[in-house]
Short mmCIF file of C-alpha atoms and ligand atoms in Angstrom, two decimals:
data_model
loop_
_atom_site.label_atom_id
_atom_site.label_comp_id
_atom_site.label_asym_id
_atom_site.label_seq_id
_atom_site.Cartn_x
_atom_site.Cartn_y
_atom_site.Cartn_z
CA UNK A 1 7.98 -8.65 -78.55
CA UNK A 2 7.95 -4.99 -79.48
CA UNK A 3 4.31 -4.62 -78.45
CA UNK A 4 4.97 -6.19 -75.11
CA UNK A 5 7.83 -3.76 -74.48
CA UNK A 6 5.59 -0.83 -75.34
CA UNK A 7 2.83 -1.85 -73.00
CA UNK A 8 5.40 -2.42 -70.30
CA UNK A 9 6.76 1.13 -70.71
CA UNK A 10 3.18 2.40 -70.73
CA UNK A 11 2.59 0.62 -67.45
CA UNK A 12 5.75 2.06 -65.95
CA UNK A 13 4.79 5.52 -67.10
CA UNK A 14 1.37 5.16 -65.49
CA UNK A 15 2.99 4.04 -62.24
CA UNK A 16 5.38 6.96 -62.50
CA UNK A 17 2.51 9.41 -62.99
CA UNK A 18 0.67 8.00 -60.01
CA UNK A 19 3.82 8.45 -57.99
CA UNK A 20 4.06 12.08 -59.07
CA UNK A 21 0.44 12.65 -58.24
CA UNK A 22 0.93 11.16 -54.81
CA UNK A 23 4.04 13.28 -54.23
CA UNK A 24 2.08 16.31 -55.42
CA UNK A 25 -0.56 15.72 -52.79
CA UNK A 26 2.04 15.39 -50.08
CA UNK A 27 3.71 18.66 -50.92
CA UNK A 28 0.99 20.95 -49.62
CA UNK A 29 1.08 20.37 -45.85
CA UNK A 30 -1.96 18.20 -46.33
CA UNK A 31 -4.91 20.15 -45.04
CA UNK A 32 -7.06 17.04 -45.19
CA UNK A 33 -4.52 14.74 -43.56
CA UNK A 34 -5.32 13.20 -40.21
CA UNK A 35 -1.92 14.03 -38.75
CA UNK A 36 0.26 17.05 -38.17
CA UNK A 37 3.89 16.27 -38.91
CA UNK A 38 6.53 18.07 -36.84
CA UNK A 39 10.21 17.64 -37.61
CA UNK A 40 12.61 16.64 -34.84
CA UNK A 41 16.18 17.61 -35.74
CA UNK A 42 18.16 16.09 -32.89
CA UNK A 43 21.53 14.87 -31.64
CA UNK A 44 20.63 11.17 -31.51
CA UNK A 45 24.26 10.06 -31.89
CA UNK A 46 27.66 11.78 -31.46
CA UNK A 47 29.08 14.14 -28.82
CA UNK A 48 25.86 15.30 -27.12
CA UNK A 49 23.56 12.36 -27.95
CA UNK A 50 22.33 12.16 -24.35
CA UNK A 51 20.99 15.70 -24.69
CA UNK A 52 19.18 14.91 -27.95
CA UNK A 53 17.55 11.77 -26.58
CA UNK A 54 16.36 13.48 -23.39
CA UNK A 55 14.82 16.35 -25.33
CA UNK A 56 13.03 13.96 -27.68
CA UNK A 57 11.66 12.07 -24.67
CA UNK A 58 10.17 15.28 -23.33
CA UNK A 59 8.59 16.14 -26.69
CA UNK A 60 7.16 12.65 -27.13
CA UNK A 61 5.56 12.78 -23.69
CA UNK A 62 3.83 16.08 -24.51
CA UNK A 63 2.64 14.78 -27.90
CA UNK A 64 1.36 11.58 -26.28
CA UNK A 65 -0.65 13.49 -23.68
CA UNK A 66 -2.09 15.92 -26.21
CA UNK A 67 -2.98 13.15 -28.68
CA UNK A 68 -4.70 11.16 -25.93
CA UNK A 69 -6.78 14.25 -25.15
CA UNK A 70 -8.02 14.48 -28.76
CA UNK A 71 -5.01 15.92 -30.59
CA UNK A 72 -4.51 19.35 -32.12
CA UNK A 73 -7.21 20.83 -34.41
CA UNK A 74 -8.77 17.36 -34.39
CA UNK A 75 -5.58 15.75 -35.72
CA UNK A 76 -2.88 13.62 -34.16
CA UNK A 77 0.49 15.31 -33.87
CA UNK A 78 3.58 13.24 -34.71
CA UNK A 79 7.34 13.77 -34.53
CA UNK A 80 9.37 12.83 -37.61
CA UNK A 81 12.93 12.43 -36.39
CA UNK A 82 16.24 13.04 -38.14
CA UNK A 83 19.64 12.45 -36.53
CA UNK A 84 22.06 15.38 -36.86
CA UNK A 85 24.86 13.32 -35.27
CA UNK A 86 25.82 16.31 -33.08
CA UNK A 87 27.43 18.02 -36.10
CA UNK A 88 26.40 21.37 -37.68
CA UNK A 89 26.71 20.13 -41.30
CA UNK A 90 24.52 17.13 -40.50
CA UNK A 91 22.01 19.43 -38.82
CA UNK A 92 21.71 21.35 -42.11
CA UNK A 93 21.15 18.07 -43.97
CA UNK A 94 18.57 16.94 -41.42
CA UNK A 95 16.39 20.05 -41.66
CA UNK A 96 16.58 19.99 -45.46
CA UNK A 97 15.29 16.42 -45.49
CA UNK A 98 12.58 17.11 -42.91
CA UNK A 99 11.21 20.04 -44.89
CA UNK A 100 11.64 18.83 -48.47
CA UNK A 101 11.01 15.14 -48.07
CA UNK A 102 8.86 14.75 -44.98
CA UNK A 103 6.93 18.01 -45.48
CA UNK A 104 6.88 18.91 -41.80
CA UNK A 105 5.08 22.12 -40.82
CA UNK A 106 7.61 23.18 -38.15
CA UNK A 107 10.93 21.91 -36.80
CA UNK A 108 11.88 21.32 -33.17
CA UNK A 109 15.61 21.24 -32.34
CA UNK A 110 18.51 20.89 -32.46
CA UNK A 111 19.80 21.04 -28.86
CA UNK A 112 23.29 22.55 -29.20
CA UNK A 113 23.58 26.16 -30.31
CA UNK A 114 26.13 25.53 -33.10
CA UNK A 115 23.81 22.90 -34.57
CA UNK A 116 20.75 25.15 -34.29
CA UNK A 117 22.61 27.99 -36.03
CA UNK A 118 23.38 25.66 -38.94
CA UNK A 119 19.66 25.10 -39.64
CA UNK A 120 18.23 28.63 -39.55
CA UNK A 121 18.84 29.62 -43.15
CA UNK A 122 17.04 26.53 -44.42
CA UNK A 123 14.03 27.22 -42.18
CA UNK A 124 13.97 30.83 -43.31
CA UNK A 125 14.34 30.03 -47.05
CA UNK A 126 11.46 27.55 -46.87
CA UNK A 127 9.40 29.68 -44.47
CA UNK A 128 9.15 26.89 -41.93
CA UNK A 129 9.55 27.90 -38.26
CA UNK A 130 12.43 26.45 -36.25
CA UNK A 131 11.87 26.23 -32.50
CA UNK A 132 14.78 25.15 -30.33
CA UNK A 133 13.90 24.01 -26.84
CA UNK A 134 17.43 24.45 -25.54
CA UNK A 135 19.72 26.56 -27.74
CA UNK A 136 20.81 29.51 -25.59
CA UNK A 137 23.23 31.42 -27.86
CA UNK A 138 21.97 34.93 -28.64
CA UNK A 139 22.64 34.65 -32.40
CA UNK A 140 19.96 31.98 -32.78
CA UNK A 141 17.14 34.51 -32.69
CA UNK A 142 18.94 37.72 -33.59
CA UNK A 143 21.26 38.16 -36.56
CA UNK A 144 23.22 41.43 -36.66
CA UNK A 145 20.62 43.27 -34.62
CA UNK A 146 17.64 41.91 -36.53
CA UNK A 147 15.21 39.30 -35.20
CA UNK A 148 15.19 36.24 -37.42
CA UNK A 149 11.53 35.86 -38.45
CA UNK A 150 11.47 32.05 -38.48
CA UNK A 151 13.63 31.30 -35.39
CA UNK A 152 12.27 30.79 -31.87
CA UNK A 153 13.37 29.30 -28.56
CA UNK A 154 11.76 28.06 -25.35
CA UNK A 155 14.69 28.80 -23.00
CA UNK A 156 16.61 31.76 -21.55
CA UNK A 157 19.68 33.15 -23.31
CA UNK A 158 23.39 32.94 -22.44
CA UNK A 159 24.00 36.52 -21.30
CA UNK A 160 21.52 35.80 -18.49
CA UNK A 161 23.14 32.47 -17.69
CA UNK A 162 26.64 33.99 -17.72
CA UNK A 163 25.42 36.76 -15.48
CA UNK A 164 23.88 34.31 -13.01
CA UNK A 165 27.15 32.42 -12.64
CA UNK A 166 29.31 35.55 -12.44
CA UNK A 167 27.15 36.88 -9.60
CA UNK A 168 27.10 33.49 -7.94
CA UNK A 169 30.92 33.44 -8.06
CA UNK A 170 31.18 36.87 -6.48
CA UNK A 171 28.35 36.73 -3.95
CA UNK A 172 28.10 33.09 -2.91
CA UNK A 173 31.70 31.96 -3.54
CA UNK A 174 33.25 35.28 -2.51
CA UNK A 175 35.49 35.09 -5.58
CA UNK A 176 37.66 38.01 -6.63
CA UNK A 177 39.51 36.28 -9.44
CA UNK A 178 38.49 33.74 -12.07
CA UNK A 179 39.94 31.79 -14.98
CA UNK A 180 37.72 31.00 -17.97
CA UNK A 181 38.30 27.66 -19.70
CA UNK A 182 36.40 27.76 -23.00
CA UNK A 183 35.48 25.19 -25.66
CA UNK A 184 36.57 26.95 -28.83
CA UNK A 185 34.62 24.57 -31.06
CA UNK A 186 31.25 25.64 -29.63
CA UNK A 187 29.31 28.88 -30.20
CA UNK A 188 27.55 28.19 -26.93
CA UNK A 189 30.79 28.07 -24.95
CA UNK A 190 32.32 31.11 -26.65
CA UNK A 191 29.19 33.20 -26.05
CA UNK A 192 29.10 32.23 -22.39
CA UNK A 193 32.79 33.02 -21.91
CA UNK A 194 32.10 36.55 -23.14
CA UNK A 195 28.99 37.01 -20.99
CA UNK A 196 30.69 35.70 -17.86
CA UNK A 197 33.72 37.91 -18.37
CA UNK A 198 31.58 41.02 -18.84
CA UNK A 199 29.42 40.35 -15.79
CA UNK A 200 32.27 39.23 -13.53
CA UNK A 201 34.38 42.26 -14.40
CA UNK A 202 31.45 44.62 -14.01
CA UNK A 203 30.78 43.25 -10.55
CA UNK A 204 34.35 44.05 -9.54
CA UNK A 205 36.07 40.71 -10.22
CA UNK A 206 39.21 40.14 -12.29
CA UNK A 207 39.67 37.54 -15.01
CA UNK A 208 43.25 36.37 -14.45
CA UNK A 209 43.42 33.98 -17.41
CA UNK A 210 41.60 32.55 -20.41
CA UNK A 211 42.39 29.11 -21.78
CA UNK A 212 40.77 27.01 -24.50
CA UNK A 213 40.17 23.41 -25.53
CA UNK A 214 38.26 21.67 -28.33
CA UNK A 215 35.45 19.12 -28.35
CA UNK A 216 36.70 15.51 -28.32
CA UNK A 217 39.95 16.51 -26.53
CA UNK A 218 40.94 13.88 -23.98
CA UNK A 219 43.94 15.23 -22.12
CA UNK A 220 43.56 18.61 -20.43
CA UNK A 221 46.46 18.27 -17.99
CA UNK A 222 48.96 20.69 -19.50
CA UNK A 223 46.39 23.50 -19.57
CA UNK A 224 45.02 22.67 -16.13
CA UNK A 225 48.54 22.85 -14.71
CA UNK A 226 48.86 26.29 -16.25
CA UNK A 227 45.50 27.34 -14.76
CA UNK A 228 46.55 26.06 -11.33
CA UNK A 229 49.60 28.32 -11.55
CA UNK A 230 47.31 31.34 -12.03
CA UNK A 231 45.83 30.58 -8.60
CA UNK A 232 42.25 31.77 -9.32
CA UNK A 233 39.43 31.74 -6.74
CA UNK A 234 37.16 29.91 -9.22
CA UNK A 235 37.37 28.37 -12.70
CA UNK A 236 34.45 28.92 -15.10
CA UNK A 237 33.99 26.07 -17.60
CA UNK A 238 31.04 26.58 -19.97
CA UNK A 239 31.00 23.23 -21.79
CA UNK A 240 29.19 19.95 -22.50
CA UNK A 241 29.18 16.84 -20.34
CA UNK A 242 31.71 14.68 -22.23
CA UNK A 243 34.52 17.19 -21.79
CA UNK A 244 33.29 18.49 -18.42
CA UNK A 245 33.60 15.04 -16.84
CA UNK A 246 37.20 14.69 -17.96
CA UNK A 247 38.19 18.24 -17.06
CA UNK A 248 36.79 18.00 -13.53
CA UNK A 249 38.48 14.64 -12.97
CA UNK A 250 41.87 15.83 -14.21
CA UNK A 251 41.64 19.14 -12.36
CA UNK A 252 41.06 17.43 -9.02
CA UNK A 253 43.84 14.90 -9.74
CA UNK A 254 46.20 17.80 -10.31
CA UNK A 255 45.21 19.37 -6.99
CA UNK A 256 42.85 22.12 -8.18
CA UNK A 257 40.52 22.35 -5.18
CA UNK A 258 38.74 25.68 -5.84
CA UNK A 259 35.07 25.80 -6.94
CA UNK A 260 34.57 24.81 -10.58
CA UNK A 261 31.61 26.61 -12.13
CA UNK A 262 29.59 25.54 -15.12
CA UNK A 263 26.42 26.03 -17.13
CA UNK A 264 23.49 24.01 -18.49
CA UNK A 265 25.78 21.76 -20.55
CA UNK A 266 26.84 20.12 -17.26
CA UNK A 267 23.43 18.52 -16.79
CA UNK A 268 24.05 14.84 -17.47
CA UNK A 269 24.75 11.73 -15.34
CA UNK A 270 27.79 11.12 -17.56
CA UNK A 271 29.56 13.95 -15.73
CA UNK A 272 29.32 12.02 -12.46
CA UNK A 273 30.28 8.75 -14.11
CA UNK A 274 33.45 10.19 -15.65
CA UNK A 275 34.57 12.67 -12.98
CA UNK A 276 33.47 10.66 -9.88
CA UNK A 277 31.19 11.94 -7.14
CA UNK A 278 34.06 13.07 -4.92
CA UNK A 279 35.79 15.13 -7.64
CA UNK A 280 32.50 16.91 -8.33
CA UNK A 281 32.07 18.22 -4.80
CA UNK A 282 32.47 21.99 -4.76
CA UNK A 283 31.16 22.40 -8.33
CA UNK A 284 28.09 24.45 -9.28
CA UNK A 285 26.26 25.07 -12.54
CA UNK A 286 23.35 27.10 -13.85
CA UNK A 287 20.35 25.34 -15.30
CA UNK A 288 16.78 25.83 -16.52
CA UNK A 289 15.01 23.70 -13.98
CA UNK A 290 15.46 21.52 -10.94
CA UNK A 291 13.32 18.44 -10.39
CA UNK A 292 13.44 19.46 -6.69
CA UNK A 293 11.51 22.67 -7.40
CA UNK A 294 8.38 22.90 -5.25
CA UNK A 295 6.21 24.12 -8.16
CA UNK A 296 3.24 21.73 -8.62
CA UNK A 297 3.73 21.77 -12.41
CA UNK A 298 7.24 20.41 -11.96
CA UNK A 299 6.01 17.63 -9.67
CA UNK A 300 3.25 16.62 -12.06
CA UNK A 301 5.61 16.56 -15.03
CA UNK A 302 8.34 14.67 -13.15
CA UNK A 303 5.85 12.03 -12.08
CA UNK A 304 4.47 11.51 -15.59
CA UNK A 305 7.99 11.41 -17.01
CA UNK A 306 9.19 8.84 -14.49
CA UNK A 307 6.18 6.69 -15.23
CA UNK A 308 6.89 6.83 -18.96
CA UNK A 309 10.68 6.43 -18.99
CA UNK A 310 11.68 5.12 -15.55
CA UNK A 311 14.13 7.95 -14.86
CA UNK A 312 14.29 11.49 -13.49
CA UNK A 313 13.69 14.17 -16.13
CA UNK A 314 16.69 16.42 -16.79
CA UNK A 315 16.32 20.08 -17.76
CA UNK A 316 16.48 18.97 -21.39
CA UNK A 317 13.51 16.68 -20.95
CA UNK A 318 11.58 19.51 -19.31
CA UNK A 319 12.52 21.99 -22.04
CA UNK A 320 11.62 19.48 -24.77
CA UNK A 321 8.22 19.05 -23.15
CA UNK A 322 7.78 22.82 -22.89
CA UNK A 323 8.83 23.54 -26.47
CA UNK A 324 6.32 20.93 -27.65
CA UNK A 325 3.59 22.66 -25.62
CA UNK A 326 4.64 26.03 -27.01
CA UNK A 327 4.34 24.78 -30.58
CA UNK A 328 0.99 23.10 -29.91
CA UNK A 329 -0.31 26.31 -28.35
CA UNK A 330 0.75 28.22 -31.47
CA UNK A 331 -0.86 25.75 -33.88
CA UNK A 332 -4.11 25.95 -31.92
CA UNK A 333 -4.12 29.75 -31.90
CA UNK A 334 -3.19 29.84 -35.59
CA UNK A 335 -6.08 27.46 -36.16
CA UNK A 336 -4.02 26.27 -39.10
CA UNK A 337 -1.15 23.95 -39.96
CA UNK A 338 0.30 26.38 -42.48
CA UNK A 339 3.93 27.04 -41.48
CA UNK A 340 3.68 30.82 -42.02
CA UNK A 341 0.58 31.03 -39.83
CA UNK A 342 2.23 28.91 -37.14
CA UNK A 343 5.12 31.37 -37.28
CA UNK A 344 2.80 34.33 -36.75
CA UNK A 345 1.18 32.61 -33.77
CA UNK A 346 4.53 31.59 -32.23
CA UNK A 347 5.57 35.22 -32.28
CA UNK A 348 2.49 36.07 -30.18
CA UNK A 349 3.25 33.51 -27.44
CA UNK A 350 2.18 35.08 -24.15
CA UNK A 351 1.81 33.95 -20.54
CA UNK A 352 2.13 30.31 -21.46
CA UNK A 353 2.57 28.39 -18.23
CA UNK A 354 4.94 25.49 -18.72
CA UNK A 355 7.16 23.32 -16.53
CA UNK A 356 10.23 25.58 -16.68
CA UNK A 357 8.31 28.79 -16.07
CA UNK A 358 6.08 31.18 -17.96
CA UNK A 359 6.81 31.87 -21.62
CA UNK A 360 6.15 35.32 -23.04
CA UNK A 361 8.33 36.05 -26.06
CA UNK A 362 9.95 39.45 -26.33
CA UNK A 363 10.57 41.20 -29.66
CA UNK A 364 13.68 39.07 -30.12
CA UNK A 365 11.69 35.82 -29.93
CA UNK A 366 13.34 35.09 -26.56
CA UNK A 367 11.42 34.09 -23.44
CA UNK A 368 12.47 35.77 -20.19
CA UNK A 369 12.68 33.03 -17.57
CA UNK A 370 14.39 32.29 -14.28
CA UNK A 371 17.43 30.08 -13.79
CA UNK A 372 18.51 27.77 -11.00
CA UNK A 373 21.97 27.11 -9.60
CA UNK A 374 22.66 23.47 -8.88
CA UNK A 375 25.41 21.96 -6.76
CA UNK A 376 26.89 18.51 -7.30
CA UNK A 377 26.91 17.04 -3.80
CA UNK A 378 28.33 13.52 -3.46
CA UNK A 379 27.30 12.79 -7.02
CA UNK A 380 23.72 14.08 -6.63
CA UNK A 381 22.31 17.32 -7.98
CA UNK A 382 21.21 19.58 -5.14
CA UNK A 383 19.10 22.69 -5.72
CA UNK A 384 21.06 25.72 -4.48
CA UNK A 385 19.16 28.83 -5.51
CA UNK A 386 16.68 30.27 -8.00
CA UNK A 387 17.52 33.47 -9.85
CA UNK A 388 14.85 35.61 -11.45
CA UNK A 389 15.69 37.81 -14.42
N1 LIG B 401 22.21 25.61 -23.93
C1 LIG B 401 22.95 24.59 -24.63
C2 LIG B 401 23.36 25.14 -25.99
O1 LIG B 401 22.87 26.13 -26.41
C3 LIG B 401 22.16 23.30 -24.75
C4 LIG B 401 21.69 22.72 -23.43
C5 LIG B 401 20.50 23.14 -22.85
C6 LIG B 401 22.43 21.77 -22.79
C7 LIG B 401 20.05 22.61 -21.63
C8 LIG B 401 22.00 21.23 -21.57
C9 LIG B 401 20.81 21.67 -20.98
O2 LIG B 401 24.18 24.59 -26.68
#
């Protein structure tokens, strides 16, 4: 009896040792492995789940194309996904798991700036680069004047976007006064409110009121009534689609007929579904890309995307695709899957032609790219103008 017990423990110990050995092998980003594992920290559920899913679609398309053409450094590249549930604390958990458990060599995502910000310390502590396709808040790449060594992005930043919409308000809408309606639960929205105010004021306009709401709010009527009383020429609403749909609907119901201006967070069919096509007329928002752009790269991407997913690619899908290409380019130039070497190569990204423009990173790890202004016309997105930096 006793002997049997002993041999059983011996067996268990041996199994345990094997397990440790196996784990040990996995912990160096396996130089001999046949695959390159990239983490995908995305909003797959929760408030901005549509954004997360679209971005992942774009990444997966790029990975599929590159793998079909022989992969990267002779290996297949794969995306290991973790759902951050559209919450900053979950985004921290997701990156921790991706790095410690899945041993990814770089992390793509999240989408929303607040969620990206919640992952940067973990990337930095583990020396694993974090590349957001979409996060536009300035603090993502620069912390108190210093460039964060392990943080990168594939998109323009909010001061540019705020500037584009402030100038659009003044030049194209002939606005002299504006009200800003900000989402106080989002770093993205707060940063844009500041940028818009600075640019609008500098161009001679007057901000006649600032009001706030929070994510998940449902009833905006009391505040909208107050805004209506301020009688502004335009209302600037830097926010995400769930709240934007409701705000636009309620504003029109309450008789606010002036142009409503937004930013990239407006780019989702849910806005049309919730607000209605009619309510959305006379609204305009800045974005990274328009599928109606005449650039041949855009056409080629849009065609491949439609074939793969049966729908038009949003700006998020395009940025996801571009961020994936940016990372692949860096891994190839690094000629290594070591996270620190990928970091060094990312920093040197230059003249990389992608769907949303040309990526050359400045010393802040920010690309300098153009923006488009899009109009919602009878429920459809119509390209209005392109603005170069
Ligand atoms: N720029 C947004 C943010 O930083 C994310 C976003 C990008 C949303 C592109 C829609 C389209 O939070």
